[in-house]
Amino acid sequence: MSESTEPILRLRGVTKSFGPVEVLKGVDFEARPGEVTALVGDNGAGKSTLVKCIGGTYQVDGGEYLFDGKPVTVNNPRDAANLGIEIVYQDLALCDNLDIVQNMFLGRETLNGRTRTLDEAEMEHQAGQALASLSVRTVKSVRQKVASLSGGQRQTVAIAKTVLWNSKVVILDEPTAALGVAQTAQVLELVRRLADQGIAVILISHNMLDVLKVSDSVAALYLGRMAAQVRTSQLNHTQIVELITAGRSGDLGLVETTKGAAA
Amino acid sequence: MSELASDSPSTVSTETSAAGTRDVVADHEAANPAVHVTALIPQTLGATLSSYVRRVRGGETGSVPAVAGAALLMVVFGIAQSSFMTTSNFVQIVQQAAPNTLLAMGLVFVLLLGEIDLSAGVVGSTAAAVAAVLSVKHGMPWYAAILGAAAFGAVSGMVLGWLRAKLNIPSFVVTLSAFIAFQGVQVLIINSKSNGIQISDQTLHNLYFGRLTPAAGWVVLVVSVVLYALVKVVQANARRRKNLANEPFSVLGLRVAAMLVFGGIFVHLMNIDQAVAWQQREGIHQRGVPWSAVIILALVVVLSFVLTKTRYGRHVFAVGGSEEAARRAGIRVLAIRISVFVICSAMAAVSGLVLAGQLGGSNTGDGGGNTLLYAVAAAVIGGTSLMGGRGRVVDAVLGGAVLAILANGVSDLIQGGNAAAYELIIDGAVLLLAAAVDSMSRRAKR
């Protein structure tokens, strides 16, 4: 239990509305380096909105956004990227016609100092190192076209890309949603190794087994509020499901909301 | 020009490449206990060949259909008619291929984004009309005329690209409108009762008819091959310094040898003097590599460099592969989309100039009709995909050569009143065949 590390990302009382619809109603959230923080919640609980606020796609209406202990303003995805926040979306956004190295460096290609041309050797070298640091051995060649990769391998490429760019916070949006059993295990192992590198990993998942297996803490959203953010070791499957579906479980969660929902 | 080794996917590092893919992976993992994923590059000549064969079988046909098609057509026409396998006919084929090939080279950029530019032929010939007006009516030197034409092409392309990218009108519609409208612009620019302007500038004629001296042809060949080898060696050294797998030296050697042999045969054929004896005695010669071939070579090198070695080129492929992925990677999709139309239209201007050289001037109606469609055919036959994301500049040269051989051979083979009709039917069938190969190769990869 390494509660001793300070959170690198911390949100306090974040609100976000779209017109009259209040999607986030004062959400507290934190992610610590070296840990996997699972973000769970039912459809419409506000997970995507929260992630998009963190990633700069949306701007928060109210509340505090602290990065490394300092308040920051994130107005667009570029601001978030500059802070070292990377989001791996569910649809991955890889170019099928490019190979693994080309995809990992897309938009940030390394150029040769003198000729100003693409430094393929350097990029291939770094891509290989990034994959090695995650002990990836599921891909055959770094020069394989992404079109020839399986779903798990694509996820691997998308995750390895974040290592390459020295990200501090990596948000994974349902990385195992479309994968089979073996590939899910591989990707979860990858998620763990990513955190072991000192990155704060935020894992969005609907799969409670995955959450229990890989996360250090669980943050459960319920109707735009943070029901609870608890150490995974203090939770079981039933409690997480209760937090997601009712906003509370035993002495955990939102007391007043449950009453409100019951009324 | 052969494919770069570093771009070849899913190749094999072990020498037991004949084994199935699974064994190869296992072998590779056993050979690399350090769990370091690298590029799998075959390490022997035999392994390189077998991995190439496997990729072709797997659907990545690349330039195989075009090369095989060209060879087949040469054999068929060579057997069917005695006049086909003559040096003068080869020279003609090379010259006739030039305008279409140049047009197709620019078109490759547009096709890479999955777009189409139906107006390129007309825009190119309208640009040539601008050059003719500048040269004939304003007495400007040839280079000013060429620059004027290229600028006209580039500006036209910018407008087309802007309409496509900014206003989001499908490129089919934008360029179809331009195809119609520019035919009118062409008439206005030419502005002559005879519907044409005859070019008198010798340099502009030479864009099509010009020939290098025999010695210059050899110099161009040797310099090109030496530069190619040099670049390859420098690249290999950079990879070696980073401990990356390299292509075996024998493969590079074979490539260089092939370039020297085929290039040598080409230059030798082009250098055979066609002038009859008395002309030669008078010092009149008809020999040498056509200028147009050198123009094509130079532009292939420049455009291939842009496409495969620069950040811009990488982004063109990325937008063609997945616009959304490119946008998320911070690539300015809008600018890329406009730029390919600029390149296409500027290349169309070059093509139009060479065509004007062939026709001795600029006439209304040049570049219309099927001109553009033949260029699309050339790119597709060479291996460029109509769906975007896959293509090379050399594809245009290969496809352009196939079409030129076909047009030359068929026009001599089929005589009589309906010859032109049969030619059209054959051309259409060949394009259909190429598109079928393209679509089957795409299905094989799924």
mmCIF file of N, CA, C and O in Angstrom, chain A residues 78 89 91-95 97-99 102 106-111 117-125 128-129 131-132 135-137 139-145 161, chain B residues 6-10 21 25 28-29 32 35-40 238-239 242 244 305 308-311 314-315 317-318 320-322 324-326 328-331 389-390:
data_model
loop_
_atom_site.group_PDB
_atom_site.id
_atom_site.type_symbol
_atom_site.label_atom_id
_atom_site.label_comp_id
_atom_site.label_asym_id
_atom_site.label_seq_id
_atom_site.Cartn_x
_atom_site.Cartn_y
_atom_site.Cartn_z
ATOM 1 N N ARG A 78 -3.919 19.944 -26.503
ATOM 2 C CA ARG A 78 -2.488 20.224 -26.554
ATOM 3 C C ARG A 78 -1.941 20.577 -25.168
ATOM 4 O O ARG A 78 -0.849 20.162 -24.801
ATOM 5 N N TYR A 89 -7.886 6.167 -26.724
ATOM 6 C CA TYR A 89 -9.320 5.972 -26.918
ATOM 7 C C TYR A 89 -9.617 4.552 -27.347
ATOM 8 O O TYR A 89 -8.757 3.837 -27.857
ATOM 9 N N ASP A 91 -11.297 3.472 -29.829
ATOM 10 C CA ASP A 91 -11.110 3.163 -31.251
ATOM 11 C C ASP A 91 -9.653 3.331 -31.684
ATOM 12 O O ASP A 91 -9.352 3.241 -32.854
ATOM 13 N N LEU A 92 -8.766 3.602 -30.718
ATOM 14 C CA LEU A 92 -7.321 3.553 -30.914
ATOM 15 C C LEU A 92 -6.728 4.556 -31.884
ATOM 16 O O LEU A 92 -5.654 5.062 -31.659
ATOM 17 N N ALA A 93 -7.419 4.849 -32.984
ATOM 18 C CA ALA A 93 -6.905 5.818 -33.944
ATOM 19 C C ALA A 93 -5.494 5.498 -34.406
ATOM 20 O O ALA A 93 -4.550 6.232 -34.166
ATOM 21 N N LEU A 94 -5.351 4.347 -35.038
ATOM 22 C CA LEU A 94 -4.082 3.995 -35.667
ATOM 23 C C LEU A 94 -4.289 3.993 -37.179
ATOM 24 O O LEU A 94 -5.394 3.795 -37.657
ATOM 25 N N CYS A 95 -3.216 4.228 -37.904
ATOM 26 C CA CYS A 95 -3.289 4.181 -39.363
ATOM 27 C C CYS A 95 -2.936 2.772 -39.835
ATOM 28 O O CYS A 95 -1.802 2.335 -39.681
ATOM 29 N N ASN A 97 -2.429 1.609 -42.697
ATOM 30 C CA ASN A 97 -1.470 1.479 -43.802
ATOM 31 C C ASN A 97 -0.038 1.793 -43.370
ATOM 32 O O ASN A 97 0.879 1.678 -44.159
ATOM 33 N N LEU A 98 0.135 2.207 -42.114
ATOM 34 C CA LEU A 98 1.492 2.481 -41.628
ATOM 35 C C LEU A 98 1.940 1.358 -40.699
ATOM 36 O O LEU A 98 1.115 0.640 -40.146
ATOM 37 N N ASP A 99 3.268 1.229 -40.519
ATOM 38 C CA ASP A 99 3.748 0.166 -39.649
ATOM 39 C C ASP A 99 3.777 0.637 -38.186
ATOM 40 O O ASP A 99 3.382 1.769 -37.878
ATOM 41 N N GLN A 102 5.971 3.730 -37.463
ATOM 42 C CA GLN A 102 5.385 4.935 -38.050
ATOM 43 C C GLN A 102 4.183 5.412 -37.246
ATOM 44 O O GLN A 102 3.976 6.608 -37.062
ATOM 45 N N LEU A 106 3.741 8.939 -35.071
ATOM 46 C CA LEU A 106 2.903 9.768 -35.941
ATOM 47 C C LEU A 106 2.703 11.173 -35.355
ATOM 48 O O LEU A 106 2.310 11.333 -34.207
ATOM 49 N N GLY A 107 3.000 12.160 -36.167
ATOM 50 C CA GLY A 107 2.850 13.548 -35.732
ATOM 51 C C GLY A 107 4.017 14.068 -34.934
ATOM 52 O O GLY A 107 4.111 15.259 -34.658
ATOM 53 N N ARG A 108 4.944 13.164 -34.540
ATOM 54 C CA ARG A 108 6.094 13.590 -33.751
ATOM 55 C C ARG A 108 7.351 12.911 -34.274
ATOM 56 O O ARG A 108 8.212 12.472 -33.522
ATOM 57 N N GLU A 109 7.434 12.803 -35.586
ATOM 58 C CA GLU A 109 8.539 12.072 -36.210
ATOM 59 C C GLU A 109 9.883 12.683 -35.831
ATOM 60 O O GLU A 109 10.018 13.897 -35.734
ATOM 61 N N THR A 110 10.847 11.804 -35.646
ATOM 62 C CA THR A 110 12.219 12.253 -35.383
ATOM 63 C C THR A 110 12.894 12.557 -36.708
ATOM 64 O O THR A 110 12.819 11.757 -37.640
ATOM 65 N N LEU A 111 13.535 13.727 -36.761
ATOM 66 C CA LEU A 111 14.219 14.088 -37.995
ATOM 67 C C LEU A 111 15.724 13.982 -37.809
ATOM 68 O O LEU A 111 16.255 14.199 -36.729
ATOM 69 N N THR A 117 15.564 14.907 -42.804
ATOM 70 C CA THR A 117 14.693 13.840 -43.294
ATOM 71 C C THR A 117 14.315 12.941 -42.125
ATOM 72 O O THR A 117 14.884 13.054 -41.035
ATOM 73 N N LEU A 118 13.365 12.063 -42.355
ATOM 74 C CA LEU A 118 12.916 11.157 -41.304
ATOM 75 C C LEU A 118 14.074 10.268 -40.847
ATOM 76 O O LEU A 118 14.750 9.664 -41.669
ATOM 77 N N ASP A 119 14.305 10.219 -39.558
ATOM 78 C CA ASP A 119 15.373 9.376 -39.027
ATOM 79 C C ASP A 119 14.789 8.015 -38.661
ATOM 80 O O ASP A 119 14.479 7.737 -37.508
ATOM 81 N N GLU A 120 14.632 7.169 -39.680
ATOM 82 C CA GLU A 120 13.969 5.882 -39.491
ATOM 83 C C GLU A 120 14.714 5.002 -38.496
ATOM 84 O O GLU A 120 14.107 4.313 -37.674
ATOM 85 N N ALA A 121 16.045 5.027 -38.583
ATOM 86 C CA ALA A 121 16.839 4.154 -37.706
ATOM 87 C C ALA A 121 16.600 4.529 -36.247
ATOM 88 O O ALA A 121 16.371 3.661 -35.395
ATOM 89 N N GLU A 122 16.644 5.823 -35.951
ATOM 90 C CA GLU A 122 16.450 6.279 -34.575
ATOM 91 C C GLU A 122 15.036 5.945 -34.085
ATOM 92 O O GLU A 122 14.846 5.476 -32.954
ATOM 93 N N MET A 123 14.040 6.166 -34.943
ATOM 94 C CA MET A 123 12.655 5.889 -34.536
ATOM 95 C C MET A 123 12.451 4.403 -34.282
ATOM 96 O O MET A 123 11.813 4.009 -33.309
ATOM 97 N N GLU A 124 13.038 3.583 -35.165
ATOM 98 C CA GLU A 124 12.887 2.131 -34.998
ATOM 99 C C GLU A 124 13.548 1.680 -33.699
ATOM 100 O O GLU A 124 13.006 0.859 -32.958
ATOM 101 N N HIS A 125 14.705 2.271 -33.423
ATOM 102 C CA HIS A 125 15.443 1.948 -32.207
ATOM 103 C C HIS A 125 14.614 2.298 -30.969
ATOM 104 O O HIS A 125 14.440 1.477 -30.054
ATOM 105 N N GLY A 128 11.519 0.112 -30.534
ATOM 106 C CA GLY A 128 11.914 -1.189 -30.018
ATOM 107 C C GLY A 128 12.155 -1.139 -28.519
ATOM 108 O O GLY A 128 11.734 -2.020 -27.772
ATOM 109 N N GLN A 129 12.810 -0.056 -28.071
ATOM 110 C CA GLN A 129 13.074 0.094 -26.639
ATOM 111 C C GLN A 129 11.782 0.263 -25.835
ATOM 112 O O GLN A 129 11.640 -0.295 -24.747
ATOM 113 N N LEU A 131 8.841 -0.844 -26.580
ATOM 114 C CA LEU A 131 8.164 -2.148 -26.501
ATOM 115 C C LEU A 131 8.905 -3.056 -25.524
ATOM 116 O O LEU A 131 8.289 -3.783 -24.742
ATOM 117 N N ALA A 132 10.233 -2.991 -25.544
ATOM 118 C CA ALA A 132 11.020 -3.843 -24.650
ATOM 119 C C ALA A 132 10.776 -3.457 -23.192
ATOM 120 O O ALA A 132 10.704 -4.318 -22.315
ATOM 121 N N SER A 135 8.113 -5.207 -21.879
ATOM 122 C CA SER A 135 8.280 -6.654 -22.101
ATOM 123 C C SER A 135 7.296 -7.190 -23.130
ATOM 124 O O SER A 135 6.763 -8.285 -22.987
ATOM 125 N N VAL A 136 7.047 -6.401 -24.164
ATOM 126 C CA VAL A 136 6.127 -6.861 -25.200
ATOM 127 C C VAL A 136 6.822 -7.887 -26.071
ATOM 128 O O VAL A 136 7.908 -7.634 -26.576
ATOM 129 N N ARG A 137 6.217 -9.071 -26.206
ATOM 130 C CA ARG A 137 6.757 -10.004 -27.186
ATOM 131 C C ARG A 137 5.650 -10.563 -28.058
ATOM 132 O O ARG A 137 5.811 -11.558 -28.730
ATOM 133 N N VAL A 139 4.238 -8.892 -30.557
ATOM 134 C CA VAL A 139 4.328 -8.484 -31.961
ATOM 135 C C VAL A 139 5.604 -9.052 -32.563
ATOM 136 O O VAL A 139 6.612 -9.197 -31.902
ATOM 137 N N LYS A 140 5.487 -9.344 -33.852
ATOM 138 C CA LYS A 140 6.552 -10.064 -34.525
ATOM 139 C C LYS A 140 7.668 -9.124 -34.964
ATOM 140 O O LYS A 140 8.835 -9.376 -34.765
ATOM 141 N N SER A 141 7.279 -8.020 -35.563
ATOM 142 C CA SER A 141 8.271 -7.084 -36.097
ATOM 143 C C SER A 141 7.760 -5.671 -35.922
ATOM 144 O O SER A 141 6.577 -5.411 -36.107
ATOM 145 N N VAL A 142 8.652 -4.745 -35.566
ATOM 146 C CA VAL A 142 8.224 -3.353 -35.410
ATOM 147 C C VAL A 142 7.903 -2.719 -36.759
ATOM 148 O O VAL A 142 7.373 -1.627 -36.813
ATOM 149 N N ARG A 143 8.255 -3.410 -37.835
ATOM 150 C CA ARG A 143 7.948 -2.889 -39.165
ATOM 151 C C ARG A 143 6.734 -3.558 -39.783
ATOM 152 O O ARG A 143 6.508 -3.494 -40.979
ATOM 153 N N GLN A 144 5.957 -4.252 -38.926
ATOM 154 C CA GLN A 144 4.706 -4.832 -39.385
ATOM 155 C C GLN A 144 3.687 -3.718 -39.618
ATOM 156 O O GLN A 144 3.615 -2.783 -38.823
ATOM 157 N N LYS A 145 2.893 -3.849 -40.658
ATOM 158 C CA LYS A 145 1.814 -2.889 -40.857
ATOM 159 C C LYS A 145 0.738 -3.125 -39.792
ATOM 160 O O LYS A 145 0.462 -4.260 -39.415
ATOM 161 N N LYS A 161 2.960 3.535 -27.266
ATOM 162 C CA LYS A 161 3.166 4.891 -27.763
ATOM 163 C C LYS A 161 3.257 5.886 -26.598
ATOM 164 O O LYS A 161 4.040 6.832 -26.640
ATOM 165 N N SER B 6 13.283 -1.363 -45.126
ATOM 166 C CA SER B 6 12.746 -0.994 -43.828
ATOM 167 C C SER B 6 11.222 -0.860 -43.873
ATOM 168 O O SER B 6 10.572 -0.842 -42.848
ATOM 169 N N ASP B 7 10.676 -0.744 -45.094
ATOM 170 C CA ASP B 7 9.229 -0.608 -45.178
ATOM 171 C C ASP B 7 8.542 -1.960 -45.296
ATOM 172 O O ASP B 7 7.325 -2.046 -45.235
ATOM 173 N N SER B 8 9.329 -2.998 -45.520
ATOM 174 C CA SER B 8 8.681 -4.282 -45.775
ATOM 175 C C SER B 8 8.206 -4.898 -44.471
ATOM 176 O O SER B 8 8.982 -5.079 -43.541
ATOM 177 N N PRO B 9 6.916 -5.159 -44.411
ATOM 178 C CA PRO B 9 6.365 -5.720 -43.195
ATOM 179 C C PRO B 9 6.559 -7.224 -43.131
ATOM 180 O O PRO B 9 6.794 -7.866 -44.139
ATOM 181 N N SER B 10 6.405 -7.725 -41.961
ATOM 182 C CA SER B 10 6.336 -9.157 -41.700
ATOM 183 C C SER B 10 7.311 -9.966 -42.533
ATOM 184 O O SER B 10 6.932 -10.807 -43.310
ATOM 185 N N THR B 21 4.720 -19.379 -40.588
ATOM 186 C CA THR B 21 4.870 -18.128 -39.861
ATOM 187 C C THR B 21 5.022 -18.359 -38.363
ATOM 188 O O THR B 21 5.798 -17.714 -37.691
ATOM 189 N N VAL B 25 8.036 -17.064 -35.745
ATOM 190 C CA VAL B 25 7.908 -16.265 -34.530
ATOM 191 C C VAL B 25 8.609 -16.961 -33.370
ATOM 192 O O VAL B 25 9.366 -16.340 -32.615
ATOM 193 N N HIS B 28 12.243 -16.700 -33.742
ATOM 194 C CA HIS B 28 12.683 -15.339 -33.474
ATOM 195 C C HIS B 28 12.756 -15.078 -31.972
ATOM 196 O O HIS B 28 13.713 -14.500 -31.478
ATOM 197 N N GLU B 29 11.750 -15.545 -31.262
ATOM 198 C CA GLU B 29 11.745 -15.331 -29.819
ATOM 199 C C GLU B 29 12.883 -16.093 -29.158
ATOM 200 O O GLU B 29 13.530 -15.597 -28.233
ATOM 201 N N ASN B 32 16.034 -14.278 -29.672
ATOM 202 C CA ASN B 32 16.107 -12.985 -29.004
ATOM 203 C C ASN B 32 15.609 -13.070 -27.567
ATOM 204 O O ASN B 32 14.523 -12.592 -27.251
ATOM 205 N N VAL B 35 14.026 -10.179 -25.222
ATOM 206 C CA VAL B 35 12.675 -9.664 -25.405
ATOM 207 C C VAL B 35 12.692 -8.275 -26.035
ATOM 208 O O VAL B 35 12.080 -7.352 -25.552
ATOM 209 N N HIS B 36 13.430 -8.144 -27.103
ATOM 210 C CA HIS B 36 13.493 -6.855 -27.770
ATOM 211 C C HIS B 36 12.914 -7.026 -29.161
ATOM 212 O O HIS B 36 13.464 -7.733 -29.989
ATOM 213 N N VAL B 37 11.763 -6.393 -29.386
ATOM 214 C CA VAL B 37 11.137 -6.537 -30.702
ATOM 215 C C VAL B 37 11.881 -5.661 -31.692
ATOM 216 O O VAL B 37 12.075 -4.478 -31.456
ATOM 217 N N THR B 38 12.315 -6.257 -32.788
ATOM 218 C CA THR B 38 13.027 -5.494 -33.812
ATOM 219 C C THR B 38 12.308 -5.650 -35.134
ATOM 220 O O THR B 38 11.256 -6.269 -35.207
ATOM 221 N N ALA B 39 12.892 -5.067 -36.164
ATOM 222 C CA ALA B 39 12.364 -5.297 -37.499
ATOM 223 C C ALA B 39 12.864 -6.656 -37.953
ATOM 224 O O ALA B 39 14.040 -6.957 -37.842
ATOM 225 N N LEU B 40 11.948 -7.477 -38.436
ATOM 226 C CA LEU B 40 12.362 -8.778 -38.939
ATOM 227 C C LEU B 40 12.759 -8.612 -40.392
ATOM 228 O O LEU B 40 11.922 -8.390 -41.249
ATOM 229 N N ALA B 238 23.702 3.794 -40.680
ATOM 230 C CA ALA B 238 22.951 4.393 -39.576
ATOM 231 C C ALA B 238 22.239 3.307 -38.778
ATOM 232 O O ALA B 238 22.178 3.361 -37.548
ATOM 233 N N ARG B 239 21.694 2.311 -39.494
ATOM 234 C CA ARG B 239 21.011 1.217 -38.796
ATOM 235 C C ARG B 239 22.002 0.360 -38.022
ATOM 236 O O ARG B 239 21.719 -0.070 -36.908
ATOM 237 N N LYS B 242 22.948 1.648 -34.681
ATOM 238 C CA LYS B 242 21.934 1.490 -33.641
ATOM 239 C C LYS B 242 21.608 0.028 -33.399
ATOM 240 O O LYS B 242 20.605 -0.295 -32.759
ATOM 241 N N LEU B 244 20.477 -2.207 -35.399
ATOM 242 C CA LEU B 244 19.236 -2.669 -35.999
ATOM 243 C C LEU B 244 19.551 -3.652 -37.117
ATOM 244 O O LEU B 244 20.617 -3.587 -37.726
ATOM 245 N N PHE B 305 11.228 11.071 -52.816
ATOM 246 C CA PHE B 305 11.903 11.578 -51.627
ATOM 247 C C PHE B 305 10.905 12.286 -50.714
ATOM 248 O O PHE B 305 10.836 12.017 -49.512
ATOM 249 N N THR B 308 8.493 9.608 -49.112
ATOM 250 C CA THR B 308 8.954 8.562 -48.197
ATOM 251 C C THR B 308 9.987 9.036 -47.178
ATOM 252 O O THR B 308 10.224 8.348 -46.190
ATOM 253 N N LYS B 309 10.593 10.194 -47.389
ATOM 254 C CA LYS B 309 11.684 10.576 -46.495
ATOM 255 C C LYS B 309 11.389 11.836 -45.690
ATOM 256 O O LYS B 309 12.204 12.241 -44.866
ATOM 257 N N THR B 310 10.266 12.477 -45.941
ATOM 258 C CA THR B 310 9.977 13.712 -45.209
ATOM 259 C C THR B 310 8.758 13.522 -44.313
ATOM 260 O O THR B 310 7.948 12.617 -44.519
ATOM 261 N N ARG B 311 8.676 14.397 -43.335
ATOM 262 C CA ARG B 311 7.548 14.390 -42.418
ATOM 263 C C ARG B 311 6.242 14.625 -43.200
ATOM 264 O O ARG B 311 5.245 13.975 -42.956
ATOM 265 N N ARG B 314 5.042 11.433 -44.847
ATOM 266 C CA ARG B 314 4.492 10.525 -43.859
ATOM 267 C C ARG B 314 3.061 10.928 -43.504
ATOM 268 O O ARG B 314 2.170 10.105 -43.350
ATOM 269 N N HIS B 315 2.859 12.246 -43.403
ATOM 270 C CA HIS B 315 1.530 12.736 -43.034
ATOM 271 C C HIS B 315 0.519 12.524 -44.154
ATOM 272 O O HIS B 315 -0.662 12.300 -43.885
ATOM 273 N N PHE B 317 0.498 9.898 -46.119
ATOM 274 C CA PHE B 317 0.085 8.505 -45.932
ATOM 275 C C PHE B 317 -0.857 8.367 -44.735
ATOM 276 O O PHE B 317 -1.829 7.618 -44.783
ATOM 277 N N ALA B 318 -0.556 9.103 -43.675
ATOM 278 C CA ALA B 318 -1.375 8.991 -42.470
ATOM 279 C C ALA B 318 -2.796 9.456 -42.729
ATOM 280 O O ALA B 318 -3.759 8.792 -42.341
ATOM 281 N N GLY B 320 -4.273 9.532 -45.546
ATOM 282 C CA GLY B 320 -4.874 8.555 -46.442
ATOM 283 C C GLY B 320 -5.282 7.287 -45.712
ATOM 284 O O GLY B 320 -6.250 6.631 -46.083
ATOM 285 N N GLY B 321 -4.546 6.939 -44.655
ATOM 286 C CA GLY B 321 -4.849 5.716 -43.911
ATOM 287 C C GLY B 321 -6.001 5.915 -42.953
ATOM 288 O O GLY B 321 -6.940 5.125 -42.909
ATOM 289 N N SER B 322 -5.952 6.975 -42.158
ATOM 290 C CA SER B 322 -7.025 7.262 -41.212
ATOM 291 C C SER B 322 -6.992 8.747 -40.869
ATOM 292 O O SER B 322 -6.101 9.213 -40.174
ATOM 293 N N GLU B 324 -8.930 10.408 -38.987
ATOM 294 C CA GLU B 324 -9.142 10.652 -37.567
ATOM 295 C C GLU B 324 -7.848 10.458 -36.779
ATOM 296 O O GLU B 324 -7.484 11.276 -35.931
ATOM 297 N N ALA B 325 -7.131 9.386 -37.077
ATOM 298 C CA ALA B 325 -5.856 9.136 -36.392
ATOM 299 C C ALA B 325 -4.882 10.266 -36.674
ATOM 300 O O ALA B 325 -4.162 10.718 -35.781
ATOM 301 N N ALA B 326 -4.868 10.723 -37.914
ATOM 302 C CA ALA B 326 -3.948 11.804 -38.287
ATOM 303 C C ALA B 326 -4.298 13.071 -37.508
ATOM 304 O O ALA B 326 -3.424 13.755 -36.979
ATOM 305 N N ARG B 328 -5.845 13.348 -34.644
ATOM 306 C CA ARG B 328 -5.501 13.207 -33.222
ATOM 307 C C ARG B 328 -4.003 13.289 -33.001
ATOM 308 O O ARG B 328 -3.549 13.659 -31.925
ATOM 309 N N ALA B 329 -3.225 12.916 -34.028
ATOM 310 C CA ALA B 329 -1.766 12.998 -33.891
ATOM 311 C C ALA B 329 -1.278 14.424 -34.115
ATOM 312 O O ALA B 329 -0.077 14.674 -34.102
ATOM 313 N N GLY B 330 -2.212 15.347 -34.326
ATOM 314 C CA GLY B 330 -1.830 16.745 -34.468
ATOM 315 C C GLY B 330 -1.462 17.139 -35.887
ATOM 316 O O GLY B 330 -0.886 18.199 -36.118
ATOM 317 N N ILE B 331 -1.759 16.265 -36.859
ATOM 318 C CA ILE B 331 -1.452 16.579 -38.257
ATOM 319 C C ILE B 331 -2.506 17.527 -38.808
ATOM 320 O O ILE B 331 -3.698 17.361 -38.541
ATOM 321 N N GLY B 389 -4.153 5.591 -49.153
ATOM 322 C CA GLY B 389 -3.275 4.963 -48.184
ATOM 323 C C GLY B 389 -2.160 4.116 -48.755
ATOM 324 O O GLY B 389 -1.223 3.787 -48.051
ATOM 325 N N ARG B 390 -2.276 3.730 -50.009
ATOM 326 C CA ARG B 390 -1.233 2.879 -50.581
ATOM 327 C C ARG B 390 -0.895 3.356 -51.985
ATOM 328 O O ARG B 390 -1.779 3.516 -52.819
#
